[in-house]
Amino acid sequence: MKVGIIGASGYGGLELIRLLHNHPEVENTILFTSSEEGTVFSHKYTHLVNIYDQPLQKIESEKLAEFDVVFSSAPAGVASQLLPPLIGKGPRLIDLSGDFRLKDSAIYEQWYKKEPASALAVEQSVYGLTEWNAKEIRQSQLIANPGCYPTAVLLSLLPLLKEQLIDGSQLIIDAKSGVSGAGNQPSQMTHFSETNENTAIYRLHQHQHIPEIEQAISSFASEAAPITFSTHLVPMTRGILTTSYARVMEGVTEAQLVSCLEETYANHPFVRVIRETNKFGTNQVYGSNYCDLYVKVDPRTNRATIVSVIDNLVKGAAGQAIQNMNVQFDLEEITGLSLVPSFI
Amino acid sequence: MKVGIIGASGYGGLELIRLLHNHPEVENTILFTSSEEGTVFSHKYTHLVNIYDQPLQKIESEKLAEFDVVFSSAPAGVASQLLPPLIGKGPRLIDLSGDFRLKDSAIYEQWYKKEPASALAVEQSVYGLTEWNAKEIRQSQLIANPGCYPTAVLLSLLPLLKEQLIDGSQLIIDAKSGVSGAGNQPSQMTHFSETNENTAIYRLHQHQHIPEIEQAISSFASEAAPITFSTHLVPMTRGILTTSYARVMEGVTEAQLVSCLEETYANHPFVRVIRETNKFGTNQVYGSNYCDLYVKVDPRTNRATIVSVIDNLVKGAAGQAIQNMNVQFDLEEITGLSLVPSFI
Amino acid sequence: MKVGIIGASGYGGLELIRLLHNHPEVENTILFTSSEEGTVFSHKYTHLVNIYDQPLQKIESEKLAEFDVVFSSAPAGVASQLLPPLIGKGPRLIDLSGDFRLKDSAIYEQWYKKEPASALAVEQSVYGLTEWNAKEIRQSQLIANPGCYPTAVLLSLLPLLKEQLIDGSQLIIDAKSGVSGAGNQPSQMTHFSETNENTAIYRLHQHQHIPEIEQAISSFASEAAPITFSTHLVPMTRGILTTSYARVMEGVTEAQLVSCLEETYANHPFVRVIRETNKFGTNQVYGSNYCDLYVKVDPRTNRATIVSVIDNLVKGAAGQAIQNMNVQFDLEEITGLSLVPSFI
Amino acid sequence: MKVGIIGASGYGGLELIRLLHNHPEVENTILFTSSEEGTVFSHKYTHLVNIYDQPLQKIESEKLAEFDVVFSSAPAGVASQLLPPLIGKGPRLIDLSGDFRLKDSAIYEQWYKKEPASALAVEQSVYGLTEWNAKEIRQSQLIANPGCYPTAVLLSLLPLLKEQLIDGSQLIIDAKSGVSGAGNQPSQMTHFSETNENTAIYRLHQHQHIPEIEQAISSFASEAAPITFSTHLVPMTRGILTTSYARVMEGVTEAQLVSCLEETYANHPFVRVIRETNKFGTNQVYGSNYCDLYVKVDPRTNRATIVSVIDNLVKGAAGQAIQNMNVQFDLEEITGLSLVPSFI
């Protein structure tokens, strides 16, 4: 397979390069850029010396059309312009931004403050939450790869909502993310001296992943009520932990919640349900494509606390994108993705 | 004033030493130990060379009786034994553990799995949440200094609950703490290689601060319903950020919530209500006795997200303890505590 | 005393504000800016709410002339313009940049790539390494406050060089610094995701503090040979540790090196010589004005390894600047600076 | 191939498991323990759920004899007992501790304070610095895998010493290590709150890797003079950066040093010589088997500063061990080791 990547300089792009390097079916990866044409990529990123020493190439639609797959890890607003011309042509298209995720263009505009992609392109795209949408993904040319927060949240909540074991009408989701989620552009918010030894609010009620989560709940589980969703930045590079709070339905036990999750993901290699543990944290999935789940019911309040961890750059971005590519090409989902979490 | 400290080797004790060193009314601080008698303290803690080079002294009730104040920063289960014999004698007593906080001894036993303090001692003790209980604190010999999490949570929620601006029947509190809250005993959970680059669950529904928060809500604001309370460890040393979620009462606006907090704390120098900000994090109170508050109402869900930050070792422990000492001795609350947050 | 600060937005400036807030002789601190006139400082830096809520003022020479002291913590190239007009007028002047440190303007140009300050101003300035130059500092209006690396290096090496206990002809100095030394301007080098979990070269042989160290060795100890000086960035915010390597002179023992350091600093409260220890690190001076020293001779090679730690923002910048102010005003050196290291 | 691991619970062992999981020639990995027999490994290490769920097995010589390879990642003093009985039997033996590295048993005892391995076993062992000893490694049953510091130091210095481009008589080596090098046993030195925001001396002149480095210089390059070697702990988990200082031989240029390194490693895939760069740090090899080198000559002093970075758990331990296994089994060196550094 011949793979093209638009927006390789971002962290999603770097992670695609890292993972695709060991993908047995990928023989060639070419990087495209809008502004750094000719730059030898390993001059910019020293860690890629001897691994990726080719120059970045100019984005041209005809060239892209010759690839088997084109990933776009450019920021929102870019793929909506670059990918639609390739629809109906050769390559499978996987976009890591939010440009094709929201079916309602008014909602996209409201949350992204950008021009939406064409209605036709959005209509033809399929939401790439692999464990929940593999059949559609296999048949679709254009995949809207999920956001990092939605991946962690949806994998943990969808089974419980679908089976009506928890009350979806009052979901409260408290998310904590490492700083790499903010991308590679330096800013005061990501300046080491002000980020280190600091846990801070990132966005309250205003994250653009809110409508994405709500839309996916409606699609895959049940009618969705507005969620309360807060994001926080913690002083680490990789990892997302989401803590979700929901009322447990009358008569439902913790054991039922655990069973529901286990049964849902019994044949899905990347989702692990952890039963008893005295430690549950982001480092248990570090560098890997796993999403680990943990659920506890508080008998004092009859509320469930549902915890989910992912590596935001792998299962939350590049890993899931490759998992979707595997599905599109009828490869095993784990092809090229059997990475053991590094833990330390 | 002559000050004695029991349990100085712990992080609460070290912080008492740091803060008392510059307290203008304290002329002498003596450290007591149950197991390290004779150890020159600066041999154990190099940062105290030339600052505290005296040996640790053996704990003896008669000696302690001669002090003006005795702080105990020993772990739970110690002060319940050591402080009651001093009741009715000279020194003011300030305990930083949970031993005297819970009025109901059965609840203490259930959550702490330890023998409770004598009923008489508990009865005579006063809860040291300074901004809410100064009058009682002034008159009491024995202060139960609040826990770190309860301090952050209560200062942010009590005004809103008392004024019935938010619904106390379904409170959900998601707390994130730096690792120093786990104390100075090495363990796998606090081992650098497994803590760094890791955000993890600390305790779900089972933290012993839960009954403390519920009791204080009942005392100071309104009848309390059971809370949902989760704690997380984030890879930093100092700081707690609590994110609380509550339904806003019919017709109440965000502006009213903000005003309520501002009015409550108008004359309290250590609680700051932050209005507009694009960054709100633990580093804005780092090393200081401040508790900063921030509140946002989500119009989509009509829920309020109420955020609070403290330095867990200062306002969450040693700083508030000294603030209480100041109140007991009719000093200005800020005496010795006018530390500017270091921010970086 | 009335204090003015130019360049308060930088980290040196923030630290001046933090420390001066509790200085008993300072009654008023005014902040000056070249570009942010009118900005309420606590809107920019939330940690200063209720502490410094005044607006930044425009830099005007006549206004500055009315202060007792003017600190400049602006970057190199600014103080060389702003301070000379104040020479001969009222305020004592303390510059935290490198603009007045190097007596030879050609060397300044070579290393700083900037226009040097006027020869007259440089001539009138005095190098503010307090422990070594207090007499000159007391009498001088204009102080060139030392750089962070030179402070750590010189305090550890000058006594040994002056007494000819080590060989100054082949000094090798390996310095490790926290990231705050790089200032508050976001860049790729200080971007959290690329700085965290990374120890990196900062500058090899090319740091502008090299001529400063060599000049000070010549002034205070002995003729200086060129030094080998490397700097590294480690993933922490505050702190510098310098490891210096020198041949021990024939017949000289480790005990003599230790004694020499102890005798030199016997009456200097901020320099501590640590004898036996199994831990020696930057956290033992964190947040304080201490410089701690440690020396070991390797009997296999007859070389001494001399280690020095400071908080780069305190003893390496704002703390030493205030120490110099204290000397200029005949206050005790520790006035306003008796901060206990926070250690954790 | 069937692989056995002794001491899998340590960080070296965990990393062996991580890397061997994707090694194409390894079909089975069995873990052995002296004290935790029967423990399901993924109960102890949650990150291995679904990856390694087998129980730990008791160490028995006859069982070990049936494997193709046995790695020992137990602490010093263990392999010296467990591996010699397997000499002459089936498995290749690769020890990650220091037990077989030092040819002189008196030196082992002096630096390790432990009983040395039998003289015969030591004699039969071969030092596993792959790039320098592949021929011997291929033919030997027992490999003494190099220490983490020696790997970084030797790869950077051996070529220059062998070609007599630098002066080996006065080598000074300043090493900085992440905390994982201290292993998985909690202690005060690795306690998060005292390690975070702290750069500290680890060992001065006393590290047991000193004789290992000196012995390897003698073996592979030239007669060795005693080195000055200091180690420091920096607040990160993975990574070692060593900065070595040496006098450049008369008339030798920086270009010659660079060429020498490039030529030496032209056919060695894991050693990269970085020419121009404005960033050179441990994160460029994070998670990979690379050792990156960088050298600069200071024209002012005619000294070379030679910098080397590795991931201490990969090239400094498990990665190099597998590289040696590949050599022993005539596989390509990169088999199972073509990991791209994660960088962030």
Short mmCIF file of C-alpha atoms in Angstrom, two decimals, chain B:
data_model
loop_
_atom_site.label_atom_id
_atom_site.label_comp_id
_atom_site.label_asym_id
_atom_site.label_seq_id
_atom_site.Cartn_x
_atom_site.Cartn_y
_atom_site.Cartn_z
CA MET B 1 4.81 32.37 70.99
CA LYS B 2 6.34 29.01 71.56
CA VAL B 3 5.21 26.36 69.12
CA GLY B 4 5.52 22.58 69.29
CA ILE B 5 5.04 20.29 66.31
CA ILE B 6 4.29 16.60 66.51
CA GLY B 7 4.95 14.69 63.30
CA ALA B 8 7.28 17.21 61.75
CA SER B 9 8.85 14.70 59.38
CA GLY B 10 5.75 14.51 57.23
CA TYR B 11 5.02 16.98 54.48
CA GLY B 12 2.46 18.85 56.57
CA GLY B 13 5.11 19.24 59.25
CA LEU B 14 7.76 20.46 56.84
CA GLU B 15 5.34 23.03 55.54
CA LEU B 16 4.52 24.22 59.07
CA ILE B 17 8.25 24.74 59.64
CA ARG B 18 8.58 26.62 56.35
CA LEU B 19 5.71 28.97 57.14
CA LEU B 20 6.32 29.46 60.86
CA HIS B 21 9.92 30.46 60.18
CA ASN B 22 8.67 33.81 58.95
CA HIS B 23 5.76 34.23 61.34
CA PRO B 24 6.44 37.43 63.28
CA GLU B 25 4.83 36.23 66.51
CA VAL B 26 6.54 32.87 66.70
CA GLU B 27 9.85 32.93 68.42
CA ASN B 28 10.57 29.28 68.90
CA THR B 29 9.49 26.06 67.23
CA ILE B 30 10.29 22.68 68.74
CA LEU B 31 9.82 19.41 66.89
CA PHE B 32 8.65 16.21 68.57
CA THR B 33 8.92 12.66 67.38
CA SER B 34 7.89 9.23 68.52
CA SER B 35 10.67 7.35 66.78
CA GLU B 36 13.54 9.60 65.76
CA GLU B 37 14.51 11.20 69.05
CA GLY B 38 17.86 12.93 68.87
CA THR B 39 18.05 13.12 65.09
CA VAL B 40 19.29 16.51 64.00
CA PHE B 41 16.49 17.53 61.71
CA SER B 42 18.70 19.16 59.08
CA HIS B 43 20.65 15.93 58.73
CA LYS B 44 17.46 14.29 57.63
CA TYR B 45 16.27 17.24 55.56
CA THR B 46 19.21 19.02 53.99
CA HIS B 47 17.09 21.96 52.87
CA LEU B 48 16.84 22.97 56.55
CA VAL B 49 20.59 23.33 57.16
CA ASN B 50 21.17 26.59 59.05
CA ILE B 51 17.42 26.91 59.44
CA TYR B 52 16.51 24.08 61.73
CA ASP B 53 19.55 22.29 63.10
CA GLN B 54 18.11 21.20 66.44
CA PRO B 55 17.51 17.56 67.35
CA LEU B 56 14.04 16.06 67.42
CA GLN B 57 12.68 15.68 70.94
CA LYS B 58 10.80 12.86 72.51
CA ILE B 59 7.06 13.38 72.84
CA GLU B 60 6.22 13.99 76.47
CA SER B 61 2.95 15.35 77.62
CA GLU B 62 4.42 17.57 80.33
CA LYS B 63 6.79 19.22 77.92
CA LEU B 64 4.04 19.80 75.39
CA ALA B 65 1.90 21.39 78.07
CA GLU B 66 4.31 24.30 78.28
CA PHE B 67 3.84 25.46 74.72
CA ASP B 68 1.48 28.14 73.49
CA VAL B 69 0.40 26.04 70.55
CA VAL B 70 0.88 22.43 69.63
CA PHE B 71 0.34 21.36 66.03
CA SER B 72 -0.01 17.70 65.25
CA SER B 73 0.70 16.69 61.68
CA ALA B 74 1.03 13.02 62.49
CA PRO B 75 -1.08 10.50 60.54
CA ALA B 76 -4.64 9.63 61.57
CA GLY B 77 -4.77 7.67 64.80
CA VAL B 78 -1.92 9.50 66.53
CA ALA B 79 -3.40 12.82 67.60
CA SER B 80 -6.43 11.03 69.02
CA GLN B 81 -4.02 9.59 71.58
CA LEU B 82 -1.61 12.48 72.12
CA LEU B 83 -3.78 15.57 72.21
CA PRO B 84 -6.65 14.74 74.61
CA PRO B 85 -4.34 14.68 77.67
CA LEU B 86 -3.52 18.31 76.89
CA ILE B 87 -7.14 19.44 76.89
CA GLY B 88 -7.67 21.90 79.67
CA LYS B 89 -3.96 22.63 79.89
CA GLY B 90 -2.03 25.51 78.42
CA PRO B 91 -1.55 25.09 74.73
CA ARG B 92 -3.93 25.65 71.90
CA LEU B 93 -4.11 22.42 69.93
CA ILE B 94 -4.38 22.16 66.16
CA ASP B 95 -4.60 18.75 64.59
CA LEU B 96 -3.99 18.37 60.86
CA SER B 97 -5.23 14.77 60.70
CA GLY B 98 -8.82 13.57 60.51
CA ASP B 99 -8.95 12.42 64.12
CA PHE B 100 -11.26 15.09 65.48
CA ARG B 101 -13.12 16.14 62.39
CA LEU B 102 -16.03 13.71 62.39
CA LYS B 103 -18.52 14.22 65.17
CA ASP B 104 -19.97 10.74 64.83
CA SER B 105 -17.44 8.18 66.03
CA ALA B 106 -19.14 5.34 64.17
CA ILE B 107 -18.61 7.19 60.92
CA TYR B 108 -14.97 7.79 61.85
CA GLU B 109 -14.43 4.10 62.42
CA GLN B 110 -16.18 3.16 59.22
CA TRP B 111 -14.09 5.44 57.00
CA TYR B 112 -10.78 5.49 58.86
CA LYS B 113 -10.73 1.89 60.10
CA LYS B 114 -9.18 3.14 63.32
CA GLU B 115 -10.14 3.61 66.94
CA PRO B 116 -11.87 6.99 67.26
CA ALA B 117 -10.77 9.74 69.65
CA SER B 118 -12.65 10.03 72.92
CA ALA B 119 -16.17 11.39 72.57
CA LEU B 120 -15.34 14.21 74.94
CA ALA B 121 -12.36 15.36 72.93
CA VAL B 122 -14.32 15.24 69.72
CA GLU B 123 -17.11 17.21 71.29
CA GLN B 124 -14.74 19.92 72.44
CA SER B 125 -13.06 20.23 69.09
CA VAL B 126 -14.06 22.76 66.46
CA TYR B 127 -13.83 22.36 62.71
CA GLY B 128 -11.15 24.72 61.43
CA LEU B 129 -12.55 25.91 58.13
CA THR B 130 -11.45 29.40 58.98
CA GLU B 131 -13.65 31.45 56.67
CA TRP B 132 -16.76 29.70 57.99
CA ASN B 133 -16.04 29.11 61.62
CA ALA B 134 -13.74 31.84 62.93
CA LYS B 135 -15.89 32.68 65.93
CA GLU B 136 -15.87 29.10 67.20
CA ILE B 137 -12.21 28.69 66.39
CA ARG B 138 -11.30 31.76 68.42
CA GLN B 139 -12.89 30.27 71.50
CA SER B 140 -11.82 26.71 71.17
CA GLN B 141 -8.71 25.04 72.47
CA LEU B 142 -8.77 22.14 70.03
CA ILE B 143 -9.07 22.65 66.30
CA ALA B 144 -9.71 19.89 63.79
CA ASN B 145 -7.99 21.36 60.77
CA PRO B 146 -9.89 20.47 57.58
CA GLY B 147 -8.68 17.97 55.01
CA CYS B 148 -7.19 19.21 51.78
CA TYR B 149 -10.03 18.11 49.51
CA PRO B 150 -12.78 19.37 51.86
CA THR B 151 -11.11 22.78 52.03
CA ALA B 152 -11.20 23.21 48.26
CA VAL B 153 -14.67 21.76 47.90
CA LEU B 154 -16.37 23.49 50.81
CA LEU B 155 -15.05 26.97 50.14
CA SER B 156 -16.46 26.74 46.63
CA LEU B 157 -19.81 25.12 47.39
CA LEU B 158 -20.94 26.31 50.81
CA PRO B 159 -22.00 29.82 49.74
CA LEU B 160 -24.02 28.51 46.81
CA LEU B 161 -25.66 25.78 48.88
CA LYS B 162 -26.41 28.09 51.76
CA GLU B 163 -28.13 30.57 49.46
CA GLN B 164 -29.87 27.69 47.70
CA LEU B 165 -28.60 28.78 44.32
CA ILE B 166 -27.58 25.24 43.41
CA ASP B 167 -29.19 21.91 44.06
CA GLY B 168 -27.37 20.06 46.81
CA SER B 169 -29.17 16.81 46.26
CA GLN B 170 -27.07 15.60 43.35
CA LEU B 171 -23.60 16.98 43.85
CA ILE B 172 -20.84 15.41 41.82
CA ILE B 173 -17.29 16.36 42.72
CA ASP B 174 -14.28 15.37 40.64
CA ALA B 175 -10.99 16.13 42.40
CA LYS B 176 -7.46 16.11 41.02
CA SER B 177 -4.51 16.17 43.38
CA GLY B 178 -0.77 16.43 43.20
CA VAL B 179 1.19 13.55 44.64
CA SER B 180 2.35 15.26 47.84
CA GLY B 181 -1.13 14.63 49.19
CA ALA B 182 -0.15 10.98 49.49
CA GLY B 183 2.53 11.88 52.03
CA ASN B 184 6.22 11.11 52.30
CA GLN B 185 6.13 7.32 52.54
CA PRO B 186 7.51 5.76 49.36
CA SER B 187 5.19 3.26 47.70
CA GLN B 188 4.51 1.90 44.24
CA MET B 189 1.75 4.47 43.84
CA THR B 190 4.15 7.35 44.43
CA HIS B 191 7.18 5.82 42.71
CA PHE B 192 8.37 8.40 40.20
CA SER B 193 8.62 6.08 37.19
CA GLU B 194 5.02 4.94 37.63
CA THR B 195 3.58 8.31 38.59
CA ASN B 196 5.23 10.56 36.07
CA GLU B 197 3.35 10.77 32.74
CA ASN B 198 0.36 9.20 34.41
CA THR B 199 -3.03 10.46 35.49
CA ALA B 200 -4.73 7.84 37.61
CA ILE B 201 -7.70 7.17 39.78
CA TYR B 202 -6.86 7.58 43.43
CA ARG B 203 -10.08 6.59 45.16
CA LEU B 204 -13.62 6.33 43.87
CA HIS B 205 -16.47 6.82 46.35
CA GLN B 206 -14.24 5.68 49.18
CA HIS B 207 -12.20 8.63 50.28
CA GLN B 208 -12.46 9.39 54.00
CA HIS B 209 -13.02 13.05 53.15
CA ILE B 210 -16.54 12.22 51.93
CA PRO B 211 -18.19 12.20 55.37
CA GLU B 212 -16.19 15.31 56.30
CA ILE B 213 -17.61 17.21 53.34
CA GLU B 214 -21.13 16.02 54.00
CA GLN B 215 -20.94 16.91 57.69
CA ALA B 216 -19.67 20.41 56.91
CA ILE B 217 -22.40 21.01 54.34
CA SER B 218 -24.95 20.09 56.99
CA SER B 219 -23.31 22.33 59.58
CA PHE B 220 -22.77 25.41 57.51
CA ALA B 221 -25.21 25.37 54.62
CA SER B 222 -28.11 23.00 54.39
CA GLU B 223 -29.13 19.44 54.85
CA ALA B 224 -26.71 17.29 52.89
CA ALA B 225 -27.48 14.50 50.51
CA PRO B 226 -24.76 11.91 49.83
CA ILE B 227 -22.21 13.28 47.40
CA THR B 228 -20.43 11.51 44.58
CA PHE B 229 -16.75 12.18 45.12
CA SER B 230 -13.81 10.92 43.06
CA THR B 231 -10.15 11.65 43.51
CA HIS B 232 -7.39 11.44 40.91
CA LEU B 233 -3.61 11.67 41.10
CA VAL B 234 -1.93 13.91 38.54
CA PRO B 235 1.82 14.06 37.94
CA MET B 236 2.72 17.15 39.92
CA THR B 237 3.81 17.62 43.50
CA ARG B 238 1.53 20.35 44.87
CA GLY B 239 -1.96 21.48 44.14
CA ILE B 240 -5.56 20.40 44.17
CA LEU B 241 -8.18 21.32 41.62
CA THR B 242 -11.75 20.31 42.31
CA THR B 243 -14.45 20.44 39.68
CA SER B 244 -17.95 20.29 41.11
CA TYR B 245 -21.13 19.83 39.12
CA ALA B 246 -24.53 20.95 40.32
CA ARG B 247 -27.93 21.75 38.90
CA VAL B 248 -28.62 25.46 39.06
CA MET B 249 -31.87 26.36 40.78
CA GLU B 250 -34.72 27.58 38.61
CA GLY B 251 -34.13 31.12 37.42
CA VAL B 252 -30.71 31.52 38.94
CA THR B 253 -28.05 33.05 36.69
CA GLU B 254 -24.31 32.68 36.47
CA ALA B 255 -23.98 36.27 37.59
CA GLN B 256 -25.84 35.45 40.79
CA LEU B 257 -23.51 32.57 41.53
CA VAL B 258 -20.49 34.78 41.01
CA SER B 259 -21.95 37.55 43.16
CA CYS B 260 -22.79 35.15 45.92
CA LEU B 261 -19.20 33.93 46.05
CA GLU B 262 -17.81 37.45 45.87
CA GLU B 263 -20.05 38.71 48.63
CA THR B 264 -19.36 35.76 50.88
CA TYR B 265 -15.64 36.25 50.66
CA ALA B 266 -15.46 40.04 50.33
CA ASN B 267 -13.71 40.33 53.67
CA HIS B 268 -11.76 37.12 53.54
CA PRO B 269 -8.30 37.76 52.16
CA PHE B 270 -7.47 34.20 51.13
CA VAL B 271 -10.43 33.40 48.92
CA ARG B 272 -10.42 34.98 45.50
CA VAL B 273 -13.21 34.77 42.97
CA ILE B 274 -11.86 34.89 39.44
CA ARG B 275 -14.18 36.27 36.80
CA GLU B 276 -13.05 36.22 33.20
CA THR B 277 -9.95 34.19 32.55
CA ASN B 278 -8.60 31.95 29.84
CA LYS B 279 -6.42 30.11 32.30
CA PHE B 280 -7.36 28.87 35.70
CA GLY B 281 -5.09 26.35 37.33
CA THR B 282 -3.34 25.23 40.45
CA ASN B 283 -0.17 27.19 39.73
CA GLN B 284 -1.96 30.46 40.43
CA VAL B 285 -2.03 29.57 44.13
CA TYR B 286 1.22 27.56 44.27
CA GLY B 287 3.03 27.97 47.58
CA SER B 288 0.39 30.34 48.97
CA ASN B 289 -2.63 30.22 51.25
CA TYR B 290 -5.10 31.27 48.56
CA CYS B 291 -8.14 29.37 47.45
CA ASP B 292 -9.27 30.60 44.02
CA LEU B 293 -12.77 30.00 42.72
CA TYR B 294 -14.27 30.02 39.27
CA VAL B 295 -17.82 29.24 38.21
CA LYS B 296 -19.51 28.80 34.86
CA VAL B 297 -23.09 27.89 34.04
CA ASP B 298 -23.71 25.82 30.95
CA PRO B 299 -26.85 27.22 29.35
CA ARG B 300 -27.34 23.98 27.40
CA THR B 301 -27.79 21.91 30.55
CA ASN B 302 -28.45 24.50 33.22
CA ARG B 303 -25.69 22.98 35.28
CA ALA B 304 -22.99 24.93 37.05
CA THR B 305 -19.38 23.83 36.95
CA ILE B 306 -17.63 25.17 40.03
CA VAL B 307 -13.86 25.01 40.12
CA SER B 308 -11.59 25.54 43.09
CA VAL B 309 -7.81 25.47 43.41
CA ILE B 310 -5.58 25.38 46.47
CA ASP B 311 -2.05 24.40 47.36
CA ASN B 312 -2.83 21.23 49.27
CA LEU B 313 0.09 21.74 51.66
CA VAL B 314 -0.75 25.37 52.44
CA LYS B 315 -4.46 26.23 52.44
CA GLY B 316 -5.09 22.49 52.44
CA ALA B 317 -2.95 21.85 55.52
CA ALA B 318 -0.23 23.93 57.18
CA GLY B 319 -1.35 27.35 55.96
CA GLN B 320 -4.90 26.98 57.17
CA ALA B 321 -3.59 25.56 60.44
CA ILE B 322 -1.57 28.74 61.00
CA GLN B 323 -4.53 30.83 59.88
CA ASN B 324 -6.49 29.12 62.65
CA MET B 325 -3.70 29.77 65.12
CA ASN B 326 -3.85 33.44 64.16
CA VAL B 327 -7.56 33.48 64.84
CA GLN B 328 -7.10 31.78 68.18
CA PHE B 329 -4.55 34.39 69.22
CA ASP B 330 -6.49 37.35 67.83
CA LEU B 331 -3.88 38.09 65.23
CA GLU B 332 -4.77 39.19 61.76
CA GLU B 333 -5.54 36.13 59.66
CA ILE B 334 -2.81 36.93 57.17
CA THR B 335 -0.06 37.20 59.79
CA GLY B 336 2.87 35.19 58.49
CA LEU B 337 0.81 34.02 55.54
CA SER B 338 1.09 36.83 53.01
CA LEU B 339 2.92 34.63 50.54
CA VAL B 340 2.63 35.48 46.88
CA PRO B 341 1.92 32.41 44.74
CA SER B 342 5.08 31.55 42.88
CA PHE B 343 3.11 30.75 39.69
CA ILE B 344 6.20 29.33 37.98
#
